[in-house]
């Protein structure tokens, strides 16, 4: 089972080995291979939705793991790097 976690400007997927949500300052192994750190603004709550874009490699790995076909093939063909402007 996997869950989504926003961190460092993107919404990553991770294995649901942690029950509940992660605290600010926690790091986790994302499916894309990175180990981002959860920031204060990445703590999810009903009044504070996640607005950062989905990490494309995590999305692909998440879909592969669950056997979900990519519904938006155009996204995968876009050049990476647009998110690098953040930081
Ligand atoms: Zn990722």
Short mmCIF file of C-alpha atoms and ligand atoms in Angstrom, two decimals:
data_model
loop_
_atom_site.label_atom_id
_atom_site.label_comp_id
_atom_site.label_asym_id
_atom_site.label_seq_id
_atom_site.Cartn_x
_atom_site.Cartn_y
_atom_site.Cartn_z
CA UNK A 1 0.00 0.00 0.00
CA UNK A 2 1.21 3.45 -0.89
CA UNK A 3 0.23 6.94 0.19
CA UNK A 4 0.97 10.40 -1.13
CA UNK A 5 3.13 12.85 0.80
CA UNK A 6 3.93 16.42 -0.13
CA UNK A 7 7.51 17.48 0.50
CA UNK A 8 10.10 19.82 -1.00
CA UNK A 9 7.74 21.26 -3.58
CA UNK A 10 6.24 18.08 -4.98
CA UNK A 11 3.68 15.46 -4.03
CA UNK A 12 5.57 12.18 -3.74
CA UNK A 13 4.38 8.63 -3.17
CA UNK A 14 5.78 6.47 -0.39
CA UNK A 15 5.12 3.07 1.09
CA UNK A 16 2.59 3.30 3.90
CA UNK A 17 4.97 1.93 6.51
CA UNK A 18 4.24 4.86 8.80
CA UNK A 19 0.77 4.90 10.31
CA UNK A 20 -0.81 8.30 10.07
CA UNK A 21 1.00 11.34 8.73
CA UNK A 22 4.63 12.33 9.01
CA UNK A 23 5.80 15.17 11.21
CA UNK A 24 7.65 18.21 9.93
CA UNK A 25 11.33 17.39 9.64
CA UNK A 26 10.75 13.72 8.88
CA UNK A 27 12.34 12.23 5.80
CA UNK A 28 10.91 9.37 3.80
CA UNK A 29 11.85 7.14 0.88
CA UNK A 30 9.79 8.28 -2.11
CA UNK A 31 9.02 5.88 -4.95
CA UNK A 32 11.04 8.10 -7.30
CA UNK A 33 14.17 7.34 -5.32
CA UNK A 34 14.55 10.65 -3.50
CA UNK A 35 14.40 11.09 0.28
CA UNK A 36 12.66 14.44 0.72
CA UNK A 37 12.09 16.14 4.05
CA UNK A 38 8.59 17.07 5.18
CA UNK A 39 8.26 20.80 5.85
CA UNK A 40 5.86 22.73 8.07
CA UNK A 41 3.68 23.54 5.05
CA UNK A 42 3.58 19.89 3.99
CA UNK A 43 1.50 18.76 6.95
CA UNK A 44 -1.87 17.81 5.53
CA UNK A 45 -5.09 18.99 7.14
CA UNK A 46 -8.63 19.59 5.85
CA UNK A 47 -8.10 23.35 5.91
CA UNK A 48 -4.70 23.23 4.24
CA UNK A 49 -4.81 21.22 1.02
CA UNK A 50 -1.71 20.09 -0.82
CA UNK A 51 -1.20 22.31 -3.84
CA UNK A 52 2.22 21.20 -5.03
CA UNK A 53 2.42 19.29 -8.33
CA UNK A 54 2.66 15.52 -8.38
CA UNK A 55 6.15 14.10 -8.81
CA UNK A 56 6.04 12.44 -12.29
CA UNK A 57 8.38 9.51 -11.45
CA UNK A 58 6.39 8.81 -8.28
CA UNK A 59 3.14 8.94 -10.25
CA UNK A 60 4.52 6.45 -12.80
CA UNK A 61 5.83 4.12 -10.07
CA UNK A 62 2.55 4.39 -8.15
CA UNK A 63 0.56 3.47 -11.26
CA UNK A 64 2.90 0.60 -12.11
CA UNK A 65 2.65 -0.80 -8.57
CA UNK A 66 -1.15 -0.72 -8.65
CA UNK A 67 -1.56 -1.71 -12.28
CA UNK A 68 -3.22 1.57 -13.22
CA UNK A 69 -2.67 2.70 -16.82
CA UNK A 70 -1.40 6.22 -17.34
CA UNK A 71 -4.50 8.23 -18.16
CA UNK A 72 -2.49 11.25 -19.27
CA UNK A 73 0.32 10.10 -21.56
CA UNK A 74 0.98 13.73 -22.50
CA UNK A 75 2.32 14.41 -19.01
CA UNK A 76 5.09 11.83 -19.32
CA UNK A 77 6.34 13.34 -22.56
CA UNK A 78 6.82 16.81 -21.14
CA UNK A 79 10.41 17.78 -20.42
CA UNK A 80 11.33 17.55 -16.76
CA UNK A 81 12.75 20.49 -14.93
CA UNK A 82 9.89 22.92 -14.62
CA UNK A 83 9.69 22.18 -10.90
CA UNK A 84 13.36 22.98 -10.39
CA UNK A 85 12.57 26.67 -10.36
CA UNK A 86 11.11 26.22 -6.90
CA UNK A 87 13.19 25.96 -3.90
ZN1 LIG B 1 8.81 11.52 -6.11
#
